[in-house]
CSV table of C-alpha atoms in Angstrom, one decimal:
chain,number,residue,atom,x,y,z
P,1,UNK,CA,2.4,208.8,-36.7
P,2,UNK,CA,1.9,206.8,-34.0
P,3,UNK,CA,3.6,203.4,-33.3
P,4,UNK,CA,0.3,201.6,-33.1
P,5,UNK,CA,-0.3,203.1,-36.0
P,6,UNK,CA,2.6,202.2,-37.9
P,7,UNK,CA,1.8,198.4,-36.7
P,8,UNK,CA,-1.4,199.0,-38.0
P,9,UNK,CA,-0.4,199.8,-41.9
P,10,UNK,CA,2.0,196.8,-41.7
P,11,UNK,CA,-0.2,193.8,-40.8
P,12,UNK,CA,-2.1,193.7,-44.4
P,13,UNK,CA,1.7,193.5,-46.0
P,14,UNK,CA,2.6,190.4,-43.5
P,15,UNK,CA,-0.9,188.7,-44.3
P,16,UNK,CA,-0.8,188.9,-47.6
P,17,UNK,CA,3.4,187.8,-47.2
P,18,UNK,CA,1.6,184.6,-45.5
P,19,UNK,CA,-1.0,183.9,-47.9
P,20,UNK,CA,1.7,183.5,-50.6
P,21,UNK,CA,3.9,181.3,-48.8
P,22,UNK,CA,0.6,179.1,-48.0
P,23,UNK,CA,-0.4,179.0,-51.5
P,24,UNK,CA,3.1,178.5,-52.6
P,25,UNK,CA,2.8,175.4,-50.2
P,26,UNK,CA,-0.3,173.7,-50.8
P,27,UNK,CA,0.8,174.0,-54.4
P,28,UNK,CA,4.3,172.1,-53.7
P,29,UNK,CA,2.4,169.8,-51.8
P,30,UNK,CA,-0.1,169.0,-54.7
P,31,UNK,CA,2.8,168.6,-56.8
P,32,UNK,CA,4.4,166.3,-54.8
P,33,UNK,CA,1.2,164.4,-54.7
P,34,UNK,CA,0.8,164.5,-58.3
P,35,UNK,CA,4.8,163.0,-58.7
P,36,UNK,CA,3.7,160.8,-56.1
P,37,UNK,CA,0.8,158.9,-57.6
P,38,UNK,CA,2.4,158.8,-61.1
P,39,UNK,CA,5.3,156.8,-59.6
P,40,UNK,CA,3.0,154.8,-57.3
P,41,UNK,CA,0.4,153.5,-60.0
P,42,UNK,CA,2.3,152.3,-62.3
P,43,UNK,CA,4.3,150.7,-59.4
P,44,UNK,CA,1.7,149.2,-58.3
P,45,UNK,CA,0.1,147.9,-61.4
P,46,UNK,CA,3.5,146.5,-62.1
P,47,UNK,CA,3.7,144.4,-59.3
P,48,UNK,CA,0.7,143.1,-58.2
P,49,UNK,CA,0.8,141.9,-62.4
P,50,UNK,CA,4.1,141.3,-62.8
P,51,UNK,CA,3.5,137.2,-63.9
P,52,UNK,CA,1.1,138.5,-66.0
P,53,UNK,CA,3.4,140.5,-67.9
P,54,UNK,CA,6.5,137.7,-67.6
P,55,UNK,CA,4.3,135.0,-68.7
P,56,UNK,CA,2.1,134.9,-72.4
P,57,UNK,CA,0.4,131.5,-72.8
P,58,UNK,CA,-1.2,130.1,-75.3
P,59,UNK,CA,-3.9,128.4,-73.2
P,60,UNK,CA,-5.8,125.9,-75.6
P,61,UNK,CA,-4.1,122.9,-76.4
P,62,UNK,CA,-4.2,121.5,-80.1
P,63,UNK,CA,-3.0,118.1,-81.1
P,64,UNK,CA,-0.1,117.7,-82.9
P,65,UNK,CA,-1.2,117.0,-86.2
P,66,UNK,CA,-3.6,120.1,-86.0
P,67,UNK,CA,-0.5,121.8,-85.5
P,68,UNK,CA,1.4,120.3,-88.9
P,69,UNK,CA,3.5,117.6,-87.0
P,70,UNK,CA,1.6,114.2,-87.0
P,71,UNK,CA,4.6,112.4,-86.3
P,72,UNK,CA,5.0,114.1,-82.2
P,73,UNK,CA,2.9,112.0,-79.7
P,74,UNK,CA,0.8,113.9,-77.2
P,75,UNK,CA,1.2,113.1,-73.5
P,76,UNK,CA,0.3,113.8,-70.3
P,77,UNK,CA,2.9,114.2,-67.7
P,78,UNK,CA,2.3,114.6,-63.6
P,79,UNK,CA,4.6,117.3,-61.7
P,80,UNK,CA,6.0,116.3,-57.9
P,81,UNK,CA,3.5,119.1,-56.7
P,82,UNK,CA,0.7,117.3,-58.7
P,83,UNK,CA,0.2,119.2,-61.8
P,84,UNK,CA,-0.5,117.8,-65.1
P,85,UNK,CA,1.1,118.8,-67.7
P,86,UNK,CA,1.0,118.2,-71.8
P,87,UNK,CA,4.1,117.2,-73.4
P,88,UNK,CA,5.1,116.3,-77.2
P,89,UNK,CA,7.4,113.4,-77.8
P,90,UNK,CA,8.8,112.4,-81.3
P,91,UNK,CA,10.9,109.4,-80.8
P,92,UNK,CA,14.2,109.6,-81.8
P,93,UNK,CA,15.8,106.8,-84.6
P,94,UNK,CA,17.4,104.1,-82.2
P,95,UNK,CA,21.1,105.4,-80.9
P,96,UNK,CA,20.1,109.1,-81.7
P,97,UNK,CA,20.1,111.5,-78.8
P,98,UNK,CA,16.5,113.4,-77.8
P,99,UNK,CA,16.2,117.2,-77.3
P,100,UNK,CA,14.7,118.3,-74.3
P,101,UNK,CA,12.8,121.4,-75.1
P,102,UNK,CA,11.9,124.7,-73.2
P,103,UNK,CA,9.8,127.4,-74.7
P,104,UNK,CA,10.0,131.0,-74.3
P,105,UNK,CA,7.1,133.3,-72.3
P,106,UNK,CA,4.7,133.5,-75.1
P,107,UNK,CA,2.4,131.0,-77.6
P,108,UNK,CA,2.3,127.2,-76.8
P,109,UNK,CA,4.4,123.9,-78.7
P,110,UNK,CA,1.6,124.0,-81.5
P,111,UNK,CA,3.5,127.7,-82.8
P,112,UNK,CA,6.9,125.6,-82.7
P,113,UNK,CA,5.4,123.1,-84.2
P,114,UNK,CA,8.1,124.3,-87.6
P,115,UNK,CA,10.6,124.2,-85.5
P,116,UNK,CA,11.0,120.9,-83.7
P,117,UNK,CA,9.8,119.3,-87.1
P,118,UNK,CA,13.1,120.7,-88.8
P,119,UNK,CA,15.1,120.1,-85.4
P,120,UNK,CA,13.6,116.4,-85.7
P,121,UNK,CA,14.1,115.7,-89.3
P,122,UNK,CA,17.3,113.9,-89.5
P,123,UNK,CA,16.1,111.2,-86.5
P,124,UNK,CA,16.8,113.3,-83.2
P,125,UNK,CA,14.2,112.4,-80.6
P,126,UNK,CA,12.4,115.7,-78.8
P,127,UNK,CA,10.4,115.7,-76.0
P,128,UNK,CA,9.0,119.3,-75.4
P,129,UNK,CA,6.8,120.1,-72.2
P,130,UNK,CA,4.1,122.8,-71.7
P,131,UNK,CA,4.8,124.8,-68.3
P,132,UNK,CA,1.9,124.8,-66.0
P,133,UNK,CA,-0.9,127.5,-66.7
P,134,UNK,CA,0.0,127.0,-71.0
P,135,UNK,CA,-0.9,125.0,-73.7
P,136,UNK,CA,-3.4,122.7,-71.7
P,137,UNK,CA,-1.5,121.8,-68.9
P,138,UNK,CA,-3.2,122.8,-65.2
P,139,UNK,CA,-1.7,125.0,-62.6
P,140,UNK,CA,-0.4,128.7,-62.8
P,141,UNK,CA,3.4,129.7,-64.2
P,142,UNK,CA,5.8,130.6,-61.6
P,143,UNK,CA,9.8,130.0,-62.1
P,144,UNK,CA,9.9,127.8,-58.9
P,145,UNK,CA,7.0,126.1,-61.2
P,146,UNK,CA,8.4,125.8,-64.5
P,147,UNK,CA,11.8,124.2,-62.5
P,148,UNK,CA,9.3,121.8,-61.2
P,149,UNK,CA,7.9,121.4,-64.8
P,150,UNK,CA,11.9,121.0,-65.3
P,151,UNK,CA,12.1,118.2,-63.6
P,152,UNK,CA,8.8,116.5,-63.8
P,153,UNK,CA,10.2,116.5,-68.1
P,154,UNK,CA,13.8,115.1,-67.4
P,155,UNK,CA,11.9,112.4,-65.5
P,156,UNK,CA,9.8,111.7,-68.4
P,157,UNK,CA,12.6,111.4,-70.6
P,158,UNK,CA,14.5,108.9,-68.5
P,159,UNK,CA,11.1,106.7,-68.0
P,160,UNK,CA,10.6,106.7,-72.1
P,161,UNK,CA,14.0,105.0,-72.6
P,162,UNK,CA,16.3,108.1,-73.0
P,163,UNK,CA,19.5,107.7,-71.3
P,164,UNK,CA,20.8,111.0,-69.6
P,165,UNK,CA,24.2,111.3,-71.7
P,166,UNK,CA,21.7,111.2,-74.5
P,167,UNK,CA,19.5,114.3,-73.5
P,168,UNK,CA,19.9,117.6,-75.0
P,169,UNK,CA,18.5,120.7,-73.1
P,170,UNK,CA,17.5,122.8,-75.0
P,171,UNK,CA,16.3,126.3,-73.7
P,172,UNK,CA,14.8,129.4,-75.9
P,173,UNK,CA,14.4,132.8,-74.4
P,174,UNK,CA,12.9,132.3,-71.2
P,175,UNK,CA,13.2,129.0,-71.0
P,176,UNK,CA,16.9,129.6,-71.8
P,177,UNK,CA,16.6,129.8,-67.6
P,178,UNK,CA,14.7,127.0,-66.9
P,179,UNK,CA,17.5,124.8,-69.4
P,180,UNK,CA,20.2,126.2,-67.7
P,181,UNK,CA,18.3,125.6,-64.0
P,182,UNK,CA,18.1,121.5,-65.4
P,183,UNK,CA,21.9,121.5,-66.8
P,184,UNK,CA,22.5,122.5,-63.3
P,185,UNK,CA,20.8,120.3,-60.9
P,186,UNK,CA,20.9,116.9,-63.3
P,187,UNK,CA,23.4,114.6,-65.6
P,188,UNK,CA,22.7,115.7,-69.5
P,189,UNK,CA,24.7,115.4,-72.4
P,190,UNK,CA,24.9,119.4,-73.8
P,191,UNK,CA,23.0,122.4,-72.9
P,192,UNK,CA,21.8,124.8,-76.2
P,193,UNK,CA,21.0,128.4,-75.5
P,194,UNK,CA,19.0,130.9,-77.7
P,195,UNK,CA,18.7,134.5,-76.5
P,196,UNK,CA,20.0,133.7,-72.9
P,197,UNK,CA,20.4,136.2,-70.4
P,198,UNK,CA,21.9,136.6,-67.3
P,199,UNK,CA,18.6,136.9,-65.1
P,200,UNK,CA,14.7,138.1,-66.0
P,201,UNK,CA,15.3,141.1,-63.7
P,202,UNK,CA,18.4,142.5,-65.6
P,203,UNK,CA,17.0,142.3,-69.1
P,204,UNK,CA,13.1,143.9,-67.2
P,205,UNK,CA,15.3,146.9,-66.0
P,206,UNK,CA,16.1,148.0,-69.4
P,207,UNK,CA,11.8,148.8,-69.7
P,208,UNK,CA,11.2,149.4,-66.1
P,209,UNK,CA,14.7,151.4,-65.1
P,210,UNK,CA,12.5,153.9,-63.1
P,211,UNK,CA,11.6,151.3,-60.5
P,212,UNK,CA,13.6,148.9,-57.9
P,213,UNK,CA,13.1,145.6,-60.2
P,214,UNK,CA,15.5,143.8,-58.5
P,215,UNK,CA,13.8,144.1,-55.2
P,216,UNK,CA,10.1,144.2,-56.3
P,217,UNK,CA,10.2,140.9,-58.9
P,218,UNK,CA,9.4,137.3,-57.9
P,219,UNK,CA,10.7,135.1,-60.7
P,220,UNK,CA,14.2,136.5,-61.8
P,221,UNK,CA,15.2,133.4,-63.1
P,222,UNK,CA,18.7,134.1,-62.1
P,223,UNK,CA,20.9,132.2,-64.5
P,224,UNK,CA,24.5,134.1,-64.1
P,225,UNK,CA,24.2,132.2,-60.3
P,226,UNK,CA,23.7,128.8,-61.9
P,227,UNK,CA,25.6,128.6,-64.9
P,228,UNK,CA,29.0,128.1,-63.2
P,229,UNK,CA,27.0,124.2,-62.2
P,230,UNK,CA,26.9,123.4,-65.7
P,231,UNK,CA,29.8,121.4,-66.8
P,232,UNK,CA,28.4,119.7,-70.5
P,233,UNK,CA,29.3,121.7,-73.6
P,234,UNK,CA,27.4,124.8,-74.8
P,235,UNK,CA,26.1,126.8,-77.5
P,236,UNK,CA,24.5,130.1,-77.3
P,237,UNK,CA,22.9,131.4,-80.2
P,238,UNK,CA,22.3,135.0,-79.8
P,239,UNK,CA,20.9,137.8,-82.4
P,240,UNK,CA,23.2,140.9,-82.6
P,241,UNK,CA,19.8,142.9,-83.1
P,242,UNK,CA,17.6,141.3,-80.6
P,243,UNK,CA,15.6,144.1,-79.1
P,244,UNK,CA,13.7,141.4,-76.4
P,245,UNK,CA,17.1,140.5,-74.7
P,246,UNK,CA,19.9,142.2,-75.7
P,247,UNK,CA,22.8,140.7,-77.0
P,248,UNK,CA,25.2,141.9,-74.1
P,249,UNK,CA,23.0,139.4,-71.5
P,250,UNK,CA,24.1,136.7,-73.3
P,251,UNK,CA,27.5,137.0,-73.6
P,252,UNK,CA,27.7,138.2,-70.1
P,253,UNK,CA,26.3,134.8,-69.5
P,254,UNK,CA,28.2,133.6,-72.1
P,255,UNK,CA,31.7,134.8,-70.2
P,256,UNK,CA,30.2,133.2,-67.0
P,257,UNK,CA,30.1,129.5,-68.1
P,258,UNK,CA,32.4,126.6,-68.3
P,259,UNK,CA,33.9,125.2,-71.3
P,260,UNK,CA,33.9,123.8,-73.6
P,261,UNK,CA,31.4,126.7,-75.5
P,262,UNK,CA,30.5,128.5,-78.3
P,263,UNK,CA,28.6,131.5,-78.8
P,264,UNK,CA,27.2,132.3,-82.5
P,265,UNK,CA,25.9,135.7,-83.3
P,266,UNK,CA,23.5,136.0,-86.0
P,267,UNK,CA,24.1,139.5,-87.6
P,268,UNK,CA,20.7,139.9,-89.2
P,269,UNK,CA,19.3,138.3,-86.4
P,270,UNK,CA,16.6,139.8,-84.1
P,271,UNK,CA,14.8,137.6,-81.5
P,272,UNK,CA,14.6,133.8,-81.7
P,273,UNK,CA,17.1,133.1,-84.6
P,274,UNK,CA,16.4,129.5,-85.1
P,275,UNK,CA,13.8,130.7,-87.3
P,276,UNK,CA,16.1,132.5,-89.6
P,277,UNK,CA,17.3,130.1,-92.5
P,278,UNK,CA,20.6,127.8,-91.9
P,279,UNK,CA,20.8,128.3,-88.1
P,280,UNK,CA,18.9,125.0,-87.3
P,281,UNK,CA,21.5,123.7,-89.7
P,282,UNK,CA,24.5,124.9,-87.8
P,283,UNK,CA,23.0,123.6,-84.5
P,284,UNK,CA,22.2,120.0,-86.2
P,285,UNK,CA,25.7,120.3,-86.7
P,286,UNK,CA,26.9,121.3,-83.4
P,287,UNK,CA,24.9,118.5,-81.7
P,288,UNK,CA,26.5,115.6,-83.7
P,289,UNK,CA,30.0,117.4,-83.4
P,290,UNK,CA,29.6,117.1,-79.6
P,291,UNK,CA,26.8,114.2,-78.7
P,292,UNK,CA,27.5,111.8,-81.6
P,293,UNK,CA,25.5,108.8,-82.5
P,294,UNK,CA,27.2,105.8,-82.0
C-alpha cells in the first residue's frame, strides 16, 4: 500500500475525531448557556424587584375606629422632601412618656391596631407613622425614605407637646432599622427592639446565598454601623424560633450596642413576639423601670 493511500484510509477516522470534539463543544457551550440563564434570570428579577420584595404595604388607609381603636387620632404629617404621610396619635395621660412607633415591611397601623391599644392602656401616649407608599400616605418606600419618614415623625412628636426625654422609639422588625437610625441621629429617652438585625442584607443572604446581596441591594438598612450612636437604654425582644430574622442577628446587634441593655428571648417565640401573651407586659414594665413618670 501506497503512502497516499494510507493517508487516504485515515482522513474518515480524523473527521469523524473532529465531529465529536465539535459536538462535544456545542454541547458544553449550551450547557454553559443553560447555567448561565438560570443564574441570570433570577438575578435579574431579583434586582430590578428587590423593593418590591423588601417592602409589603397595606395600601388603603382605614380610620382608627374602623380598625378597633377609637381612642388614636388620625393625622396627616408632611416629610422635608414633601410627602404626606398618615400618622396615629393617642395622647398620653399628662407626665406619661409617648411611644414612637415603627412597623415592620408588611400590613399597615390598622393590623396593629391590638397592639398599640394594649401598649396604650395604662396612659402611654403613641404616635405611630405610616412610611411613604403604605397605609395612605403618598410617595414610594425606600430606607433613605422611611429615615425621612423618621424624622418628619420625631418632629411631629416634639410639635404635639412631647418632650424628647419623654419619647420612646420603638422599632419592630424592619423598622427595628429605622428606630435604631432615629436613636442615632436625635435626643430620645429609650430605644425598644423586636426582632432586630444587624443589616437587611445579612438576614436576605440567608434566602438569596447564591447571589452577591451585599453588592446588588439598595436599602440594607445597616444597623450594626449605627448602633454604637445610640447611648439611651435598650431592650431587644427577640424569638429563639423566629424563622424571618434569625435570632443570632439580634444578638449580634445586641453585642454591638451600648449599655445599659437587655435582651429577652421568648422560647416559644417565632416572629413578632409582642403578640404572644405577657411580653407587652414585661415591656410596660421595662419602660417605667427606665423612663419613669414623674
Amino acid at each position: 500500500m501506497t503512502v497516499a493511500e494510507e493517508g487516504s484510509q485515515a482522513l474518515p477516522k480524523i473527521r469523524r475525531f473532529g465531529h465529536a470534539r465539535l459536538r462535544l463543544i456545542k454541547a458544553a457551550r449550551a450547557a454553559a448557556l443553560i447555567a448561565l440563564a438560570t443564574y441570570a434570570i433570577p438575578l435579574v428579577a431579583v434586582v430590578t424587584r428587590q423593593r418590591a420584595l423588601l417592602y409589603h404595604p397595606a395600601v388603603h388607609a382605614i380610620e382608627p375606629a374602623a380598625a378597633g381603636l377609637p381612642r388614636a387620632q388620625a393625622l396627616n404629617v408632611k416629610t422635608s422632601d414633601g410627602e404626606e404621610l398618615v400618622a396615629w396619635h393617642i395622647p398620653a395621660t399628662p407626665g406619661r412618656p409617648v411611644i414612637l412607633y415603627f412597623q415592620g415591611n408588611g400590613g399597615g397601623l390598622a393590623d396593629r391596631a391590638a397592639r398599640f391599644d394594649a401598649l396604650t392602656a395604662g396612659g402611654l401616649g403613641l404616635l405611630a407613622v405610616s412610611y411613604r407608599g403604605y397605609f395612605g400616605s403618598t410617595g414610594s418606600p425606600t430606607e433613605t425614605g422611611l429615615r425621612t419618614d423618621a424624622d418628619a415623625a420625631y418632629g411631629e412628636a416634639l410639635a404635639l407637646g412631647y418632650r424628647a426625654d419623654r419619647i420612646i422609639v420603638v422599632g419592630e422588625s424592619l423598622g427595628t432599622g429605622v428606630a435604631v437610625g432615629l436613636a442615632a441621629r436625635k435626643a430620645v429617652a429609650a430605644l425598644v427592639l423586636e426582632a432586630p438585625y444587624t443589616s437587611t442584607a445579612a438576614v436576605a443572604e440567608v434566602s438569596y446565598w447564591m447571589f452577591s446581596v451585599r453588592l446588588l441591594m439598595w436599602d440594607q438598612f445597616h444597623s450594626d454601623r449605627l448602633i454604637g450612636a445610640v447611648h439611651v437604654p435598650l431592650l431587644v425582644l427577640h424569638g429563639e424560633r423566629d424563622e424571618v430574622v434569625p435570632i443570632r442577628f439580634g444578638e449580634e446587634l445586641f453585642t454591638l450596642a451600648n449599655e445599659p441593655k437587655e435582651f429577652v428571648t421568648v422560647p416559644a417565640g417565632h416572629h413578632l413576639v409582642m403578640r404572644l401573651p405577657g411580653v407587652i407586659p414585661q415591656v410596660l414594665h421595662w419602660i417605667e423601670a427606665h423612663v419613669p413618670s414623674p
